[in-house]
Amino acid sequence: MGTKFSTRVWVSVVGIASIFLGSKGYADTVISVADFGLKPDTRENAVAYVQKAIEACRGKEPVTLVFPEGRYDFWPQYAHEKNYYETNTYDVFPKRLAMLFEGLHNITVDGNGSQFVMHDRIQPITVENCDGVTLKNFSIDWDIPLTAQARVTKVGSDFFEIEINVLESPYIIEDGKLVFVGEGWKSALGSMIEFESDTHFVVPGTGDLVLGRNWRDYTAVSPRYGIVRLSRKGGFERYPAEGNWLVLRHSTRDHAGIFICGSHDVRLSDVQVYHTAGLGILAQYSSDIAFKKVSVEPNAAKGRILSGHDDGFHLMGCKGKITVDSCRWAGLMDDPINVHGTCVRVVKVLSSDKVVCRFMHDMSKGMEWGFPGDKVGMIENNTMRTVATANIRSFKAIDEYEFELELTSDLPEEIGVGAALENLTWTPDVDIRNSFFGSCRARGLLVSTPGKVVIENNVFESSGSAILIAGDANYWYESGAVKDVLIKGNDFRYPCMSSMYQFCEAIISIEPEIPQPDTKYPFHSNIRIENNTFNPFDYPILYAKSVDGISFTGNVIQRNTTYKPFHKRKAAVTLVKCRRAKIKDNKIIGDVLGAPGGKLSIVKE
Amino acid sequence: MGTKFSTRVWVSVVGIASIFLGSKGYADTVISVADFGLKPDTRENAVAYVQKAIEACRGKEPVTLVFPEGRYDFWPQYAHEKNYYETNTYDVFPKRLAMLFEGLHNITVDGNGSQFVMHDRIQPITVENCDGVTLKNFSIDWDIPLTAQARVTKVGSDFFEIEINVLESPYIIEDGKLVFVGEGWKSALGSMIEFESDTHFVVPGTGDLVLGRNWRDYTAVSPRYGIVRLSRKGGFERYPAEGNWLVLRHSTRDHAGIFICGSHDVRLSDVQVYHTAGLGILAQYSSDIAFKKVSVEPNAAKGRILSGHDDGFHLMGCKGKITVDSCRWAGLMDDPINVHGTCVRVVKVLSSDKVVCRFMHDMSKGMEWGFPGDKVGMIENNTMRTVATANIRSFKAIDEYEFELELTSDLPEEIGVGAALENLTWTPDVDIRNSFFGSCRARGLLVSTPGKVVIENNVFESSGSAILIAGDANYWYESGAVKDVLIKGNDFRYPCMSSMYQFCEAIISIEPEIPQPDTKYPFHSNIRIENNTFNPFDYPILYAKSVDGISFTGNVIQRNTTYKPFHKRKAAVTLVKCRRAKIKDNKIIGDVLGAPGGKLSIVKE
């Protein structure tokens, strides 16, 4: 196995590479993939060529690896394979790595506007144990994506018909079910999301219930290839509308689009991620990551409604500063941004300073959760109160679910089996601005970090809550409490909060999962929502639970009437077990549902 | 790289395998690919699973490797790679091997009717240094073949339009040319063959000249995806007919479908090779090969007109007995059967018994041409007379084109630089019967071996000559002279000899390439053509050059009028520099063009 480059070719490469030194306006050493025989637009598998080019960069830092503009195809053949435990991703092993940057320092990858076209289930870019990495000027897409889409062409009394572009989503009907068959895989339709034909917004009031709750006993037939009729005895509970688009979800989330781990100072700019086999851009246990003009959107040139398989940017256990500027997301099958840590549960107390902890979610296990010296918060899991902090003396994995943790001080009395631990060292400051949160399944922005958070000058057209500040140590085990959040100058447009998803209590939903919330010990603190504009078609604008210091001031609110109100909450603001709330100086324009008589309705629970 | 099977899985495999022992009516140890986790119909890459299963067969011979019935997909990922010099194939390295059987003895591979579906450029089955191999009950095909086909939908004054099934032959228009893009490759239209819409015969009088000789300056446009219009300033010299099928040839021949080398006693039965990346089934330096109910035909279930990329069965440098029984070929882009050796040219005389020889054709280099003790014929290349024989003392490759050969006796006077050598040890007896030679590009059966050849009870619907006995040491360098050929009881139907290809002088064309043929030294000998039926629409039935002992007796000839006669030869029989010809006792029914007055016309040159 492995490609065979002759010594002669290798030597000539070094010769050619040196010609590029400084000749293209780069300050660095410049190595081109072309030097290794890779030409754009050949449709040939680029993997082995790019591996050679990356290896040639080693030791020549600062170095720029350039791709002459064009299309490059990547297939699993020759791909490096490693077993990464990627958070919020299923541990399907091995992970296939189209391009692996490992242990490199001061490297720039410049695609010059190239298209990286992937095939089969694969992780396009992996950055492991690097520092000083710039990725820029390229797009990532699949010819045959790992999610399908279809247009609704006919709706009958107990059936509806859809049209599928079979060039990009070939399918078979197997045992009466719609099953997609791709490059090295086969997977059955699992769920669907309905997008409006004109706006490409998720249809209001649908969420994951396009056909209602009971539809999996459907029968599919294909009267001609490309047309599929789905019917159900007695009909479906709900039908999508003729002309609308369905994203037909299938397959699992098993690879990120760009995976960054153990890396520091990573900058992405002018990168379009049109599709992925899982999360879009995932960073974990990394620091100082900057996104500038990075998008995870449908590829309009291909008529795509679907974009990534799951979240857009997912940052777990990161530290330093995360900056997101002028980025865009749309057509995702999960949240555009999710910044959080991972809580673990104490399952055994071995001694006064030693515990066994367990990763509580299938998709967040196997990771190296903490390092000696890291600061740990100890959370009593009924009130979600951080009882004490300590530092890690040692971390030792037992298996992929459990690890032994030795601390620098004794556990307080309240912390025992069932308590949660949170790593407070790997928590970042977050700055998100000038970005466009288009219509995606689920929420817009999830943020859970005690660091300084600024969310400024963004536009939200989210289907669920635009912003969700959750934090739980009981279900997803995504930590943690926020301490300093500024939400300022954003534009929350009418599609926000038009479908229900988990934790969506209002356009801005602060909804930590606390079994027994106690006003004495608020979970979150210091959240300022100011000078934003809201165009709600429904009542709930803000829901806040267990916050010490929540302000909602200087906002302009004007009703939009495009959609019909549906939410169970009939107040603009709901405050649950909050302290020091300040809701004032907001401007109400005209008839706002949650502001009868021009005054925001506030419910306290 | 490489898949990761855990120890646990491996152990259970051995456990399960033993359950199968004797339980399925097999006398051998039985190992199923299912024991290694491979399930049919999953579309997953089968390569790594099958490698494990094959390795598990080693040491357990006699062994049967079974595939539970279903579809299995093979991708280049994980495929073994080796640099085989395959004859009549371009030396594109490495060769990718979907299934490699190497150094195994007494192994049966039973597909139970499974479909092996290939992806990208790949060699489905390789049998190297094995003996006692049975391959049975499976088909080989590609979803996206390495040749395309199209239906002619419109013919205008300077253009014609074709319809392409873009699911199986995706294409792009690049710089005004039609370029196919597949799984890991891109290749431009290179040539075309026209097949009749109803019979699927190559259109008479077309051959490789569907558009005439000058068409490569065509312009392609695609008014909608799937429809391509080809036009040319001033028009084409010839146009295909509306409704007819075109096979659009592109890409190179770089892998056989089944490659057999250095192996002995290989039996294939109930195998359908629907497509290949080059020759269909290629055997070289192997002995005793039996084909029973093996076909290389278009996959009718997929609406295919095209079958293999090149020849059907290609046997070069084989010995022992080759038997072909109840086999079928159609829609090939080259000859259904070609049995021959490879001549080499003496390029330097090093001493009285030592020469440097050179492989003279790009597609027949790099091979281990002979082994110590092999008998070599020495051919004076103007008269093609075998002047003497000797045995090989040693063979030493110099490079892929040249080798040094030491013989057991001195070269005769006539043999010097320019002479040709032929390996007479690696020449088989050939028995071909009960088979159907459907319409393919080029000829039906090519045979060049001094062994005993029987061609009996076959049906020929060939486009060019049904049978070609060539032999040359000047162009293709495919040896050698025949000594004992019986052509008996075959049915040569009207499509035979309806298009011109190289060496096609009659339905049966015996056309060695001899620069200066000399009746004193006939090249071929002892060819009997008896009790066959011919339905010629044209004059030439038999052309024989340089044969000592050629008989044409007891044949029944009845004219067919479906096609118009076109051949330059206006006699039924042409004899050139032949000795001892016997043309008699043939039955002429009605008005046969080559038999005015009921008597076969014979021209001697």
PDB file of C-alpha atoms in Angstrom, chain B residues 127-351:
ATOM      1  CA  VAL B 127      -4.588 -15.122  -9.033  1.00  0.00           C
ATOM      2  CA  GLU B 128      -0.815 -15.252  -8.653  1.00  0.00           C
ATOM      3  CA  ASN B 129       1.344 -18.320  -8.125  1.00  0.00           C
ATOM      4  CA  CYS B 130      -1.595 -20.491  -7.230  1.00  0.00           C
ATOM      5  CA  ASP B 131      -2.569 -23.955  -8.282  1.00  0.00           C
ATOM      6  CA  GLY B 132      -5.884 -25.651  -8.107  1.00  0.00           C
ATOM      7  CA  VAL B 133      -8.094 -22.595  -8.126  1.00  0.00           C
ATOM      8  CA  THR B 134     -11.811 -22.595  -8.862  1.00  0.00           C
ATOM      9  CA  LEU B 135     -13.666 -19.319  -9.236  1.00  0.00           C
ATOM     10  CA  LYS B 136     -17.402 -19.677  -9.575  1.00  0.00           C
ATOM     11  CA  ASN B 137     -20.854 -18.215  -9.271  1.00  0.00           C
ATOM     12  CA  PHE B 138     -20.373 -14.486  -9.287  1.00  0.00           C
ATOM     13  CA  SER B 139     -20.544 -11.460 -11.519  1.00  0.00           C
ATOM     14  CA  ILE B 140     -18.231  -8.481 -11.808  1.00  0.00           C
ATOM     15  CA  ASP B 141     -19.464  -5.044 -12.765  1.00  0.00           C
ATOM     16  CA  TRP B 142     -19.006  -1.347 -12.178  1.00  0.00           C
ATOM     17  CA  ASP B 143     -21.740   1.138 -11.278  1.00  0.00           C
ATOM     18  CA  ILE B 144     -19.743   3.779 -13.130  1.00  0.00           C
ATOM     19  CA  PRO B 145     -18.024   1.974 -16.003  1.00  0.00           C
ATOM     20  CA  LEU B 146     -14.740   3.007 -17.614  1.00  0.00           C
ATOM     21  CA  THR B 147     -16.375   3.232 -21.017  1.00  0.00           C
ATOM     22  CA  ALA B 148     -19.578   5.139 -21.653  1.00  0.00           C
ATOM     23  CA  GLN B 149     -22.569   4.605 -23.884  1.00  0.00           C
ATOM     24  CA  ALA B 150     -25.169   6.903 -25.341  1.00  0.00           C
ATOM     25  CA  ARG B 151     -28.242   6.735 -27.526  1.00  0.00           C
ATOM     26  CA  VAL B 152     -28.364   8.848 -30.667  1.00  0.00           C
ATOM     27  CA  THR B 153     -31.423  11.066 -30.334  1.00  0.00           C
ATOM     28  CA  LYS B 154     -31.108  13.535 -33.189  1.00  0.00           C
ATOM     29  CA  VAL B 155     -29.049  13.886 -36.363  1.00  0.00           C
ATOM     30  CA  GLY B 156     -28.759  17.223 -38.129  1.00  0.00           C
ATOM     31  CA  SER B 157     -26.806  18.665 -41.008  1.00  0.00           C
ATOM     32  CA  ASP B 158     -23.615  19.314 -39.099  1.00  0.00           C
ATOM     33  CA  PHE B 159     -24.347  17.846 -35.685  1.00  0.00           C
ATOM     34  CA  PHE B 160     -25.888  14.971 -33.832  1.00  0.00           C
ATOM     35  CA  GLU B 161     -27.232  14.665 -30.317  1.00  0.00           C
ATOM     36  CA  ILE B 162     -26.809  11.857 -27.883  1.00  0.00           C
ATOM     37  CA  GLU B 163     -28.436  10.979 -24.593  1.00  0.00           C
ATOM     38  CA  ILE B 164     -26.201   9.739 -21.798  1.00  0.00           C
ATOM     39  CA  ASN B 165     -27.304   8.049 -18.593  1.00  0.00           C
ATOM     40  CA  VAL B 166     -25.545  10.478 -16.294  1.00  0.00           C
ATOM     41  CA  LEU B 167     -26.024   8.265 -13.281  1.00  0.00           C
ATOM     42  CA  GLU B 168     -23.592   5.773 -14.698  1.00  0.00           C
ATOM     43  CA  SER B 169     -21.549   8.092 -16.893  1.00  0.00           C
ATOM     44  CA  PRO B 170     -21.327  11.558 -15.374  1.00  0.00           C
ATOM     45  CA  TYR B 171     -19.553  13.992 -17.659  1.00  0.00           C
ATOM     46  CA  ILE B 172     -18.426  17.564 -18.019  1.00  0.00           C
ATOM     47  CA  ILE B 173     -17.845  19.672 -21.091  1.00  0.00           C
ATOM     48  CA  GLU B 174     -14.275  20.914 -20.924  1.00  0.00           C
ATOM     49  CA  ASP B 175     -12.847  23.185 -23.582  1.00  0.00           C
ATOM     50  CA  GLY B 176     -15.678  22.111 -25.867  1.00  0.00           C
ATOM     51  CA  LYS B 177     -14.958  18.398 -25.493  1.00  0.00           C
ATOM     52  CA  LEU B 178     -16.962  15.625 -23.891  1.00  0.00           C
ATOM     53  CA  VAL B 179     -15.077  14.479 -20.815  1.00  0.00           C
ATOM     54  CA  PHE B 180     -16.246  11.739 -18.488  1.00  0.00           C
ATOM     55  CA  VAL B 181     -15.663  12.113 -14.768  1.00  0.00           C
ATOM     56  CA  GLY B 182     -15.806   9.073 -12.571  1.00  0.00           C
ATOM     57  CA  GLU B 183     -14.635   7.737  -9.281  1.00  0.00           C
ATOM     58  CA  GLY B 184     -11.111   9.135  -9.026  1.00  0.00           C
ATOM     59  CA  TRP B 185     -10.600   9.833 -12.720  1.00  0.00           C
ATOM     60  CA  LYS B 186     -11.440  12.087 -15.605  1.00  0.00           C
ATOM     61  CA  SER B 187     -11.058  11.104 -19.236  1.00  0.00           C
ATOM     62  CA  ALA B 188     -12.030  12.551 -22.552  1.00  0.00           C
ATOM     63  CA  LEU B 189     -13.952  10.795 -25.296  1.00  0.00           C
ATOM     64  CA  GLY B 190     -11.382   8.992 -27.431  1.00  0.00           C
ATOM     65  CA  SER B 191     -13.292   6.969 -30.014  1.00  0.00           C
ATOM     66  CA  MET B 192     -16.669   5.432 -30.613  1.00  0.00           C
ATOM     67  CA  ILE B 193     -18.400   2.326 -31.931  1.00  0.00           C
ATOM     68  CA  GLU B 194     -21.967   2.300 -33.214  1.00  0.00           C
ATOM     69  CA  PHE B 195     -24.357  -0.512 -32.353  1.00  0.00           C
ATOM     70  CA  GLU B 196     -27.699  -1.123 -34.037  1.00  0.00           C
ATOM     71  CA  SER B 197     -30.692  -0.220 -31.886  1.00  0.00           C
ATOM     72  CA  ASP B 198     -32.469  -3.555 -32.248  1.00  0.00           C
ATOM     73  CA  THR B 199     -29.829  -6.241 -32.775  1.00  0.00           C
ATOM     74  CA  HIS B 200     -27.028  -4.546 -30.812  1.00  0.00           C
ATOM     75  CA  PHE B 201     -24.679  -5.547 -33.653  1.00  0.00           C
ATOM     76  CA  VAL B 202     -21.879  -3.206 -34.603  1.00  0.00           C
ATOM     77  CA  VAL B 203     -23.308  -1.252 -37.534  1.00  0.00           C
ATOM     78  CA  PRO B 204     -21.918  -2.771 -40.736  1.00  0.00           C
ATOM     79  CA  GLY B 205     -19.282  -0.797 -42.564  1.00  0.00           C
ATOM     80  CA  THR B 206     -18.452   1.348 -39.563  1.00  0.00           C
ATOM     81  CA  GLY B 207     -15.773  -0.249 -37.392  1.00  0.00           C
ATOM     82  CA  ASP B 208     -13.766   2.523 -35.821  1.00  0.00           C
ATOM     83  CA  LEU B 209     -14.990   5.056 -38.370  1.00  0.00           C
ATOM     84  CA  VAL B 210     -18.392   5.971 -36.996  1.00  0.00           C
ATOM     85  CA  LEU B 211     -17.778   9.644 -37.781  1.00  0.00           C
ATOM     86  CA  GLY B 212     -15.214   9.063 -40.501  1.00  0.00           C
ATOM     87  CA  ARG B 213     -11.540   9.744 -40.088  1.00  0.00           C
ATOM     88  CA  ASN B 214     -11.620  13.421 -39.204  1.00  0.00           C
ATOM     89  CA  TRP B 215     -13.821  14.217 -36.288  1.00  0.00           C
ATOM     90  CA  ARG B 216     -11.545  15.068 -33.393  1.00  0.00           C
ATOM     91  CA  ASP B 217     -11.982  18.784 -33.972  1.00  0.00           C
ATOM     92  CA  TYR B 218     -15.617  18.363 -32.895  1.00  0.00           C
ATOM     93  CA  THR B 219     -17.322  20.704 -30.454  1.00  0.00           C
ATOM     94  CA  ALA B 220     -19.554  19.431 -27.686  1.00  0.00           C
ATOM     95  CA  VAL B 221     -22.237  21.372 -25.897  1.00  0.00           C
ATOM     96  CA  SER B 222     -24.732  20.074 -23.378  1.00  0.00           C
ATOM     97  CA  PRO B 223     -28.106  21.835 -23.739  1.00  0.00           C
ATOM     98  CA  ARG B 224     -29.219  19.991 -20.613  1.00  0.00           C
ATOM     99  CA  TYR B 225     -27.385  17.499 -18.450  1.00  0.00           C
ATOM    100  CA  GLY B 226     -27.692  14.108 -20.121  1.00  0.00           C
ATOM    101  CA  ILE B 227     -27.976  15.501 -23.648  1.00  0.00           C
ATOM    102  CA  VAL B 228     -24.816  16.302 -25.583  1.00  0.00           C
ATOM    103  CA  ARG B 229     -24.665  17.819 -29.029  1.00  0.00           C
ATOM    104  CA  LEU B 230     -21.543  17.115 -31.046  1.00  0.00           C
ATOM    105  CA  SER B 231     -20.983  19.324 -34.032  1.00  0.00           C
ATOM    106  CA  ARG B 232     -18.226  20.061 -36.458  1.00  0.00           C
ATOM    107  CA  LYS B 233     -17.607  22.966 -38.757  1.00  0.00           C
ATOM    108  CA  GLY B 234     -18.461  21.672 -42.203  1.00  0.00           C
ATOM    109  CA  GLY B 235     -20.100  18.624 -40.713  1.00  0.00           C
ATOM    110  CA  PHE B 236     -18.881  15.112 -39.997  1.00  0.00           C
ATOM    111  CA  GLU B 237     -17.887  12.703 -42.741  1.00  0.00           C
ATOM    112  CA  ARG B 238     -20.449  10.247 -41.449  1.00  0.00           C
ATOM    113  CA  TYR B 239     -23.266  10.278 -38.887  1.00  0.00           C
ATOM    114  CA  PRO B 240     -24.606   7.567 -36.615  1.00  0.00           C
ATOM    115  CA  ALA B 241     -28.276   6.743 -37.075  1.00  0.00           C
ATOM    116  CA  GLU B 242     -30.983   8.048 -34.777  1.00  0.00           C
ATOM    117  CA  GLY B 243     -31.926   5.429 -32.225  1.00  0.00           C
ATOM    118  CA  ASN B 244     -28.623   3.608 -32.477  1.00  0.00           C
ATOM    119  CA  TRP B 245     -26.299   3.171 -29.541  1.00  0.00           C
ATOM    120  CA  LEU B 246     -22.797   4.553 -29.340  1.00  0.00           C
ATOM    121  CA  VAL B 247     -20.172   3.124 -27.105  1.00  0.00           C
ATOM    122  CA  LEU B 248     -18.055   6.132 -26.194  1.00  0.00           C
ATOM    123  CA  ARG B 249     -14.577   4.900 -25.520  1.00  0.00           C
ATOM    124  CA  HIS B 250     -12.389   6.760 -23.093  1.00  0.00           C
ATOM    125  CA  SER B 251      -9.679   6.068 -20.527  1.00  0.00           C
ATOM    126  CA  THR B 252      -6.894   3.556 -20.852  1.00  0.00           C
ATOM    127  CA  ARG B 253      -6.607  -0.193 -20.394  1.00  0.00           C
ATOM    128  CA  ASP B 254      -4.728  -0.570 -17.142  1.00  0.00           C
ATOM    129  CA  HIS B 255      -6.200  -3.494 -15.187  1.00  0.00           C
ATOM    130  CA  ALA B 256      -7.574  -6.848 -16.232  1.00  0.00           C
ATOM    131  CA  GLY B 257     -10.894  -8.055 -14.853  1.00  0.00           C
ATOM    132  CA  ILE B 258      -9.391 -11.328 -13.667  1.00  0.00           C
ATOM    133  CA  PHE B 259      -5.619 -11.629 -13.887  1.00  0.00           C
ATOM    134  CA  ILE B 260      -4.021 -15.061 -13.664  1.00  0.00           C
ATOM    135  CA  CYS B 261      -0.240 -15.360 -13.623  1.00  0.00           C
ATOM    136  CA  GLY B 262       2.222 -18.074 -12.705  1.00  0.00           C
ATOM    137  CA  SER B 263      -0.715 -20.275 -11.843  1.00  0.00           C
ATOM    138  CA  HIS B 264      -1.772 -23.774 -12.787  1.00  0.00           C
ATOM    139  CA  ASP B 265      -5.064 -25.567 -12.966  1.00  0.00           C
ATOM    140  CA  VAL B 266      -7.428 -22.629 -12.791  1.00  0.00           C
ATOM    141  CA  ARG B 267     -11.109 -23.231 -13.422  1.00  0.00           C
ATOM    142  CA  LEU B 268     -13.732 -20.566 -13.885  1.00  0.00           C
ATOM    143  CA  SER B 269     -17.396 -21.403 -14.096  1.00  0.00           C
ATOM    144  CA  ASP B 270     -20.623 -19.444 -14.002  1.00  0.00           C
ATOM    145  CA  VAL B 271     -18.811 -16.155 -13.930  1.00  0.00           C
ATOM    146  CA  GLN B 272     -20.235 -13.050 -15.611  1.00  0.00           C
ATOM    147  CA  VAL B 273     -17.746 -10.306 -16.266  1.00  0.00           C
ATOM    148  CA  TYR B 274     -19.939  -7.359 -17.206  1.00  0.00           C
ATOM    149  CA  HIS B 275     -17.200  -4.779 -17.306  1.00  0.00           C
ATOM    150  CA  THR B 276     -13.483  -4.287 -16.786  1.00  0.00           C
ATOM    151  CA  ALA B 277     -10.850  -1.554 -16.790  1.00  0.00           C
ATOM    152  CA  GLY B 278      -8.971  -3.387 -19.546  1.00  0.00           C
ATOM    153  CA  LEU B 279      -8.789  -6.975 -20.729  1.00  0.00           C
ATOM    154  CA  GLY B 280     -11.538  -9.217 -19.386  1.00  0.00           C
ATOM    155  CA  ILE B 281      -9.786 -12.348 -18.166  1.00  0.00           C
ATOM    156  CA  LEU B 282      -6.047 -12.330 -18.730  1.00  0.00           C
ATOM    157  CA  ALA B 283      -3.782 -15.309 -18.145  1.00  0.00           C
ATOM    158  CA  GLN B 284      -0.055 -15.258 -18.710  1.00  0.00           C
ATOM    159  CA  TYR B 285       2.652 -17.800 -17.939  1.00  0.00           C
ATOM    160  CA  SER B 286       0.007 -20.092 -16.534  1.00  0.00           C
ATOM    161  CA  SER B 287      -1.156 -23.567 -17.479  1.00  0.00           C
ATOM    162  CA  ASP B 288      -4.335 -25.614 -17.696  1.00  0.00           C
ATOM    163  CA  ILE B 289      -7.105 -23.085 -17.587  1.00  0.00           C
ATOM    164  CA  ALA B 290     -10.738 -24.015 -18.030  1.00  0.00           C
ATOM    165  CA  PHE B 291     -13.621 -21.666 -18.697  1.00  0.00           C
ATOM    166  CA  LYS B 292     -17.144 -23.029 -18.389  1.00  0.00           C
ATOM    167  CA  LYS B 293     -20.189 -20.783 -18.699  1.00  0.00           C
ATOM    168  CA  VAL B 294     -18.097 -17.685 -18.377  1.00  0.00           C
ATOM    169  CA  SER B 295     -19.382 -14.576 -20.099  1.00  0.00           C
ATOM    170  CA  VAL B 296     -18.087 -11.140 -20.892  1.00  0.00           C
ATOM    171  CA  GLU B 297     -21.290  -9.496 -22.011  1.00  0.00           C
ATOM    172  CA  PRO B 298     -23.221  -6.282 -21.340  1.00  0.00           C
ATOM    173  CA  ASN B 299     -25.293  -6.260 -18.175  1.00  0.00           C
ATOM    174  CA  ALA B 300     -28.755  -6.317 -19.707  1.00  0.00           C
ATOM    175  CA  ALA B 301     -30.400  -5.629 -16.358  1.00  0.00           C
ATOM    176  CA  LYS B 302     -28.694  -2.232 -16.393  1.00  0.00           C
ATOM    177  CA  GLY B 303     -29.542  -1.520 -20.036  1.00  0.00           C
ATOM    178  CA  ARG B 304     -25.905  -1.795 -20.947  1.00  0.00           C
ATOM    179  CA  ILE B 305     -24.732  -2.097 -24.530  1.00  0.00           C
ATOM    180  CA  LEU B 306     -21.090  -1.935 -23.532  1.00  0.00           C
ATOM    181  CA  SER B 307     -19.319  -4.757 -21.791  1.00  0.00           C
ATOM    182  CA  GLY B 308     -15.566  -5.030 -21.230  1.00  0.00           C
ATOM    183  CA  HIS B 309     -13.146  -2.247 -22.013  1.00  0.00           C
ATOM    184  CA  ASP B 310     -11.036  -4.500 -24.300  1.00  0.00           C
ATOM    185  CA  ASP B 311     -10.583  -8.233 -25.080  1.00  0.00           C
ATOM    186  CA  GLY B 312     -12.722 -10.934 -23.466  1.00  0.00           C
ATOM    187  CA  PHE B 313     -10.327 -13.809 -22.702  1.00  0.00           C
ATOM    188  CA  HIS B 314      -6.699 -13.034 -23.350  1.00  0.00           C
ATOM    189  CA  LEU B 315      -4.186 -15.844 -22.925  1.00  0.00           C
ATOM    190  CA  MET B 316      -0.550 -15.075 -23.540  1.00  0.00           C
ATOM    191  CA  GLY B 317       2.338 -17.433 -22.905  1.00  0.00           C
ATOM    192  CA  CYS B 318       0.188 -20.144 -21.426  1.00  0.00           C
ATOM    193  CA  LYS B 319       0.736 -23.878 -21.685  1.00  0.00           C
ATOM    194  CA  GLY B 320      -1.056 -27.112 -20.965  1.00  0.00           C
ATOM    195  CA  LYS B 321      -4.684 -27.116 -22.028  1.00  0.00           C
ATOM    196  CA  ILE B 322      -6.996 -24.161 -22.400  1.00  0.00           C
ATOM    197  CA  THR B 323     -10.631 -25.183 -22.571  1.00  0.00           C
ATOM    198  CA  VAL B 324     -13.477 -22.829 -23.272  1.00  0.00           C
ATOM    199  CA  ASP B 325     -16.938 -24.322 -23.085  1.00  0.00           C
ATOM    200  CA  SER B 326     -20.337 -22.655 -23.234  1.00  0.00           C
ATOM    201  CA  CYS B 327     -18.977 -19.142 -22.904  1.00  0.00           C
ATOM    202  CA  ARG B 328     -20.366 -15.875 -24.305  1.00  0.00           C
ATOM    203  CA  TRP B 329     -19.036 -12.502 -25.325  1.00  0.00           C
ATOM    204  CA  ALA B 330     -20.726  -9.385 -26.673  1.00  0.00           C
ATOM    205  CA  GLY B 331     -20.340  -5.630 -26.649  1.00  0.00           C
ATOM    206  CA  LEU B 332     -16.585  -5.816 -26.143  1.00  0.00           C
ATOM    207  CA  MET B 333     -14.272  -3.137 -27.389  1.00  0.00           C
ATOM    208  CA  ASP B 334     -11.853  -5.761 -28.671  1.00  0.00           C
ATOM    209  CA  ASP B 335     -11.627  -9.452 -29.511  1.00  0.00           C
ATOM    210  CA  PRO B 336     -13.534 -12.025 -27.424  1.00  0.00           C
ATOM    211  CA  ILE B 337     -10.578 -14.447 -27.382  1.00  0.00           C
ATOM    212  CA  ASN B 338      -6.927 -13.939 -28.131  1.00  0.00           C
ATOM    213  CA  VAL B 339      -4.456 -16.763 -27.533  1.00  0.00           C
ATOM    214  CA  HIS B 340      -0.863 -15.993 -28.389  1.00  0.00           C
ATOM    215  CA  GLY B 341       2.738 -15.774 -27.326  1.00  0.00           C
ATOM    216  CA  THR B 342       5.055 -12.800 -27.386  1.00  0.00           C
ATOM    217  CA  CYS B 343       7.894 -12.543 -29.870  1.00  0.00           C
ATOM    218  CA  VAL B 344      10.938 -10.541 -28.985  1.00  0.00           C
ATOM    219  CA  ARG B 345      13.478  -8.989 -31.262  1.00  0.00           C
ATOM    220  CA  VAL B 346      17.190  -9.672 -31.096  1.00  0.00           C
ATOM    221  CA  VAL B 347      18.786  -6.259 -30.701  1.00  0.00           C
ATOM    222  CA  LYS B 348      22.340  -7.281 -29.897  1.00  0.00           C
ATOM    223  CA  VAL B 349      24.384 -10.433 -30.311  1.00  0.00           C
ATOM    224  CA  LEU B 350      26.686 -10.688 -27.323  1.00  0.00           C
ATOM    225  CA  SER B 351      28.297 -13.999 -28.210  1.00  0.00           C
TER     226      SER B 351
END
